[in-house]
Coordinates of C-alpha atoms in Angstrom, one line a residue:
X1 CA 165.5 -135.6 16.2
X2 CA 166.9 -133.9 18.6
X3 CA 166.8 -130.2 19.0
X4 CA 168.5 -128.0 21.1
X5 CA 167.2 -124.8 21.5
X6 CA 169.0 -121.8 22.1
X7 CA 168.7 -117.5 22.9
X8 CA 170.6 -114.7 23.3
X9 CA 167.7 -112.8 25.3
X10 CA 168.4 -115.6 28.6
X11 CA 167.1 -119.0 29.7
X12 CA 163.6 -116.9 31.1
X13 CA 163.1 -115.0 27.5
X14 CA 159.7 -115.1 26.6
X15 CA 160.4 -115.9 23.2
X16 CA 162.5 -118.7 23.8
X17 CA 159.6 -120.1 26.9
X18 CA 157.3 -119.7 23.8
X19 CA 159.0 -121.9 21.1
X20 CA 159.6 -124.4 23.2
X21 CA 155.7 -125.0 23.7
X22 CA 155.6 -124.4 20.1
X23 CA 157.9 -127.2 18.9
X24 CA 156.5 -129.7 21.6
X25 CA 156.3 -133.0 18.9
X26 CA 158.8 -132.2 16.3
X27 CA 161.2 -133.9 18.5
X28 CA 163.4 -134.1 21.6
X29 CA 164.0 -130.4 22.9
X30 CA 166.6 -129.8 24.8
X31 CA 167.2 -125.8 26.4
X32 CA 170.5 -124.5 27.2
X33 CA 170.9 -121.0 26.9
X34 CA 172.2 -117.7 28.2
X35 CA 171.8 -117.1 32.2
X36 CA 171.4 -113.1 31.5
X37 CA 170.8 -111.2 28.3
X38 CA 173.5 -111.5 25.8
X39 CA 171.9 -109.5 22.8
X40 CA 174.7 -107.5 20.8
X41 CA 177.5 -109.6 21.8
X42 CA 178.0 -111.5 18.5
X43 CA 179.9 -114.5 18.6
X44 CA 182.2 -113.8 21.8
X45 CA 183.4 -116.9 23.7
X46 CA 184.5 -117.0 27.2
X47 CA 188.3 -118.0 28.2
X48 CA 188.8 -116.0 31.1
X49 CA 187.3 -117.9 33.2
X50 CA 184.7 -121.3 33.9
X51 CA 180.7 -121.9 32.9
X52 CA 179.0 -122.0 35.3
X53 CA 175.5 -124.0 34.9
X54 CA 172.9 -124.7 36.7
X55 CA 169.4 -125.9 36.3
X56 CA 166.2 -124.3 35.5
X57 CA 162.9 -125.8 35.1
X58 CA 159.6 -123.8 35.5
X59 CA 155.5 -124.7 35.2
X60 CA 156.6 -128.0 35.1
X61 CA 157.1 -128.9 32.1
X62 CA 160.1 -126.8 30.5
X63 CA 163.7 -128.1 31.5
X64 CA 166.6 -125.8 30.8
X65 CA 170.1 -125.3 31.8
X66 CA 171.2 -121.6 32.3
X67 CA 174.8 -120.7 31.7
X68 CA 177.1 -117.9 32.9
X69 CA 178.3 -116.9 29.0
X70 CA 178.0 -116.6 25.0
X71 CA 175.3 -118.4 23.1
X72 CA 177.8 -119.4 21.3
X73 CA 179.4 -121.1 24.9
X74 CA 175.8 -122.0 25.2
X75 CA 175.9 -124.2 21.9
X76 CA 179.8 -125.9 22.3
X77 CA 179.6 -126.9 25.6
X78 CA 175.9 -128.2 25.3
X79 CA 177.0 -130.2 22.3
X80 CA 180.2 -131.1 24.2
X81 CA 179.2 -132.1 27.5
X82 CA 175.3 -131.5 28.0
X83 CA 173.4 -133.5 25.2
X84 CA 173.4 -136.7 25.3
X85 CA 174.0 -136.9 21.9
X86 CA 174.0 -134.3 18.8
X87 CA 171.6 -133.1 18.1
X88 CA 169.8 -133.3 14.6
X89 CA 169.1 -129.3 14.9
X90 CA 170.1 -126.2 16.7
X91 CA 167.5 -123.6 16.9
X92 CA 168.1 -120.1 18.1
X93 CA 165.4 -117.4 19.2
X94 CA 162.6 -116.3 19.3
X95 CA 164.9 -112.7 19.6
X96 CA 163.0 -109.8 20.6
X97 CA 163.7 -107.7 17.7
X98 CA 164.2 -108.7 13.8
X99 CA 168.2 -109.8 12.9
X100 CA 168.9 -108.5 10.0
X101 CA 171.7 -106.5 7.5
X102 CA 174.6 -105.7 9.3
X103 CA 172.5 -106.4 12.6
X104 CA 173.0 -110.0 12.1
X105 CA 177.4 -109.7 12.4
X106 CA 176.4 -108.4 15.9
X107 CA 173.7 -110.7 17.2
X108 CA 174.0 -113.5 19.5
X109 CA 170.7 -115.7 18.2
X110 CA 172.5 -115.5 14.8
X111 CA 176.0 -115.9 16.8
X112 CA 174.7 -118.8 18.6
X113 CA 173.1 -120.8 14.6
X114 CA 176.9 -120.3 13.1
X115 CA 178.7 -122.0 16.2
X116 CA 176.4 -124.4 15.3
X117 CA 177.4 -124.9 11.7
X118 CA 181.0 -124.5 13.0
X119 CA 180.4 -127.3 14.6
X120 CA 178.5 -129.4 11.5
X121 CA 175.1 -128.9 12.8
X122 CA 172.4 -127.7 10.8
X123 CA 170.8 -124.5 12.6
X124 CA 168.3 -122.0 12.3
X125 CA 168.3 -118.3 14.5
X126 CA 165.0 -116.4 14.8
X127 CA 163.6 -113.5 15.9
X128 CA 160.5 -111.1 15.6
X129 CA 160.1 -107.5 14.4
X130 CA 160.3 -105.5 17.0
X131 CA 156.8 -103.7 18.1
X132 CA 154.3 -103.2 20.8
X133 CA 153.0 -105.6 22.8
X134 CA 155.2 -108.8 21.0
X135 CA 152.9 -111.9 20.7
X136 CA 156.1 -114.7 21.0
X137 CA 153.1 -117.3 21.0
X138 CA 151.3 -116.6 17.4
X139 CA 155.6 -116.1 16.8
X140 CA 156.1 -119.3 17.6
X141 CA 153.5 -121.0 15.9
X142 CA 154.7 -119.3 13.0
X143 CA 157.9 -120.2 13.2
X144 CA 157.6 -123.8 13.2
X145 CA 155.5 -123.8 10.2
X146 CA 158.2 -122.1 8.5
X147 CA 161.0 -124.7 10.2
X148 CA 159.0 -127.5 8.9
X149 CA 159.1 -126.3 5.8
X150 CA 162.8 -126.3 5.8
X151 CA 162.7 -129.5 7.8
X152 CA 161.6 -131.2 4.4
X153 CA 163.5 -129.5 2.0
X154 CA 166.4 -131.4 4.2
X155 CA 169.2 -130.4 6.6
X156 CA 173.0 -130.9 5.3
X157 CA 175.6 -130.7 8.4
X158 CA 176.7 -127.0 8.5
X159 CA 173.9 -125.0 6.7
X160 CA 172.5 -122.2 8.4
X161 CA 168.8 -120.2 8.0
X162 CA 168.6 -116.8 9.6
X163 CA 164.7 -116.2 9.5
X164 CA 163.0 -113.2 10.7
X165 CA 159.2 -112.9 11.7
X166 CA 157.3 -109.7 10.7
X167 CA 155.2 -107.9 13.2
X168 CA 151.7 -108.6 12.2
X169 CA 148.8 -106.8 10.8
X170 CA 146.3 -106.5 8.9
X171 CA 147.1 -108.6 6.0
X172 CA 150.4 -109.6 7.7
X173 CA 152.4 -111.4 6.8
X174 CA 152.1 -111.8 2.9
X175 CA 153.6 -114.9 2.7
X176 CA 157.0 -116.1 2.6
X177 CA 160.1 -114.3 1.4
X178 CA 163.9 -115.2 0.3
X179 CA 166.0 -112.6 0.4
X180 CA 170.3 -111.7 1.0
X181 CA 171.4 -109.7 4.0
X182 CA 171.3 -106.0 3.5
X183 CA 175.1 -104.6 3.6
X184 CA 173.7 -101.4 4.3
X185 CA 175.9 -99.6 6.5
X186 CA 174.3 -98.6 10.0
X187 CA 173.4 -94.9 10.8
X188 CA 175.1 -94.5 13.9
X189 CA 175.1 -92.2 16.3
X190 CA 177.2 -91.6 19.2
X191 CA 174.9 -89.3 22.5
X192 CA 177.4 -87.4 24.7
X193 CA 176.2 -87.4 28.0
X194 CA 177.7 -86.8 31.8
X195 CA 176.6 -88.6 34.9
X196 CA 176.1 -87.4 37.9
X197 CA 179.4 -86.7 38.6
X198 CA 179.8 -84.8 35.4
X199 CA 181.9 -88.1 34.2
X200 CA 181.4 -87.7 30.6
X201 CA 180.0 -90.8 28.5
X202 CA 178.7 -92.0 25.6
X203 CA 175.3 -93.9 24.7
X204 CA 176.0 -95.5 21.3
X205 CA 172.4 -95.6 19.0
X206 CA 171.6 -95.8 15.4
X207 CA 169.1 -97.8 13.1
X208 CA 168.2 -98.2 9.1
X209 CA 165.6 -95.1 9.5
X210 CA 167.3 -93.7 6.8
X211 CA 168.5 -95.9 4.6
X212 CA 166.4 -97.2 1.6
X213 CA 168.0 -100.4 0.2
X214 CA 168.3 -100.6 -3.9
X215 CA 167.5 -104.6 -3.7
X216 CA 165.2 -106.6 -2.1
X217 CA 167.2 -107.6 0.7
X218 CA 166.1 -109.5 3.8
X219 CA 165.4 -105.3 5.5
X220 CA 163.1 -104.2 2.7
X221 CA 161.0 -108.2 2.3
X222 CA 160.6 -107.5 7.1
X223 CA 159.1 -103.9 6.2
X224 CA 157.5 -105.5 3.4
X225 CA 155.4 -107.7 5.6
X226 CA 157.2 -110.7 4.3
X227 CA 158.7 -113.8 6.9
X228 CA 161.9 -113.6 5.6
X229 CA 164.1 -116.3 5.3
X230 CA 168.3 -115.7 4.4
X231 CA 170.8 -118.7 3.5
X232 CA 174.3 -117.4 5.7
X233 CA 177.4 -119.1 5.6
X234 CA 180.4 -118.4 8.0
X235 CA 183.1 -118.7 5.7
X236 CA 183.5 -114.4 4.9
X237 CA 186.6 -115.7 2.2
X238 CA 186.1 -113.0 -0.3
X239 CA 186.1 -115.7 -3.4
X240 CA 186.6 -113.5 -6.0
X241 CA 189.5 -111.3 -4.7
X242 CA 191.3 -115.1 -3.9
X243 CA 191.3 -116.1 -7.4
X244 CA 192.7 -112.2 -8.5
X245 CA 196.0 -112.1 -5.8
X246 CA 196.1 -115.8 -6.6
X247 CA 197.2 -114.8 -10.0
X248 CA 199.6 -111.6 -8.8
X249 CA 203.6 -112.5 -8.5
X250 CA 204.2 -112.3 -4.9
X251 CA 208.0 -112.7 -3.7
X252 CA 208.9 -113.3 -0.2
X253 CA 210.1 -109.9 1.3
X254 CA 214.4 -109.3 2.2

């Protein structure tokens, strides 16, 4: 099985290195990842300048291609140019910080998995809840177990799983829970500041701290200490509204 590994934290990120180590023996691993951190870049792609690529070697057994582009760029160039053949699976992560709720829309980690699905490939995005002294090696071993279970159920082309791992602690993780993505809006703050010359600027900040979901969503599962698995899709069509609108009487504007 040929596996493409990528992320949005950069080719030398500890989460990617740990995932590569944990997945040894599962398949033929190929790493193509951004040269620098691309967090919050969502599904952006590079069209106004070339994608510069360079080889990276660490510890004698970690071989990778560094791409001066976005996570989605990495998947495109890996599948279309760099790999010896189409991958059987694309894994993106392990991200430093959870990707739940509306964060999914902003996440470069998730975007890489979605780009793979657009190309007809099964993919998984893997994220670790942000906390002090993050142990990516332990998280990667846990992630492998989840990946193997998903593989056992089969991975049709274009399928996407978003996997979030909770902060470890006594009795955590409590298990694995399948839950939908929360759609609650982020509580956002714009901090107004001034630089040394007095020029005004704003710093965007926000969190989910004051939000409580009414349903057992991905945010709730993670907060309660569960590994959360959420199936995603990139088709944004509102199917119910589409059916309603098709029944409307339409006329061409004069």
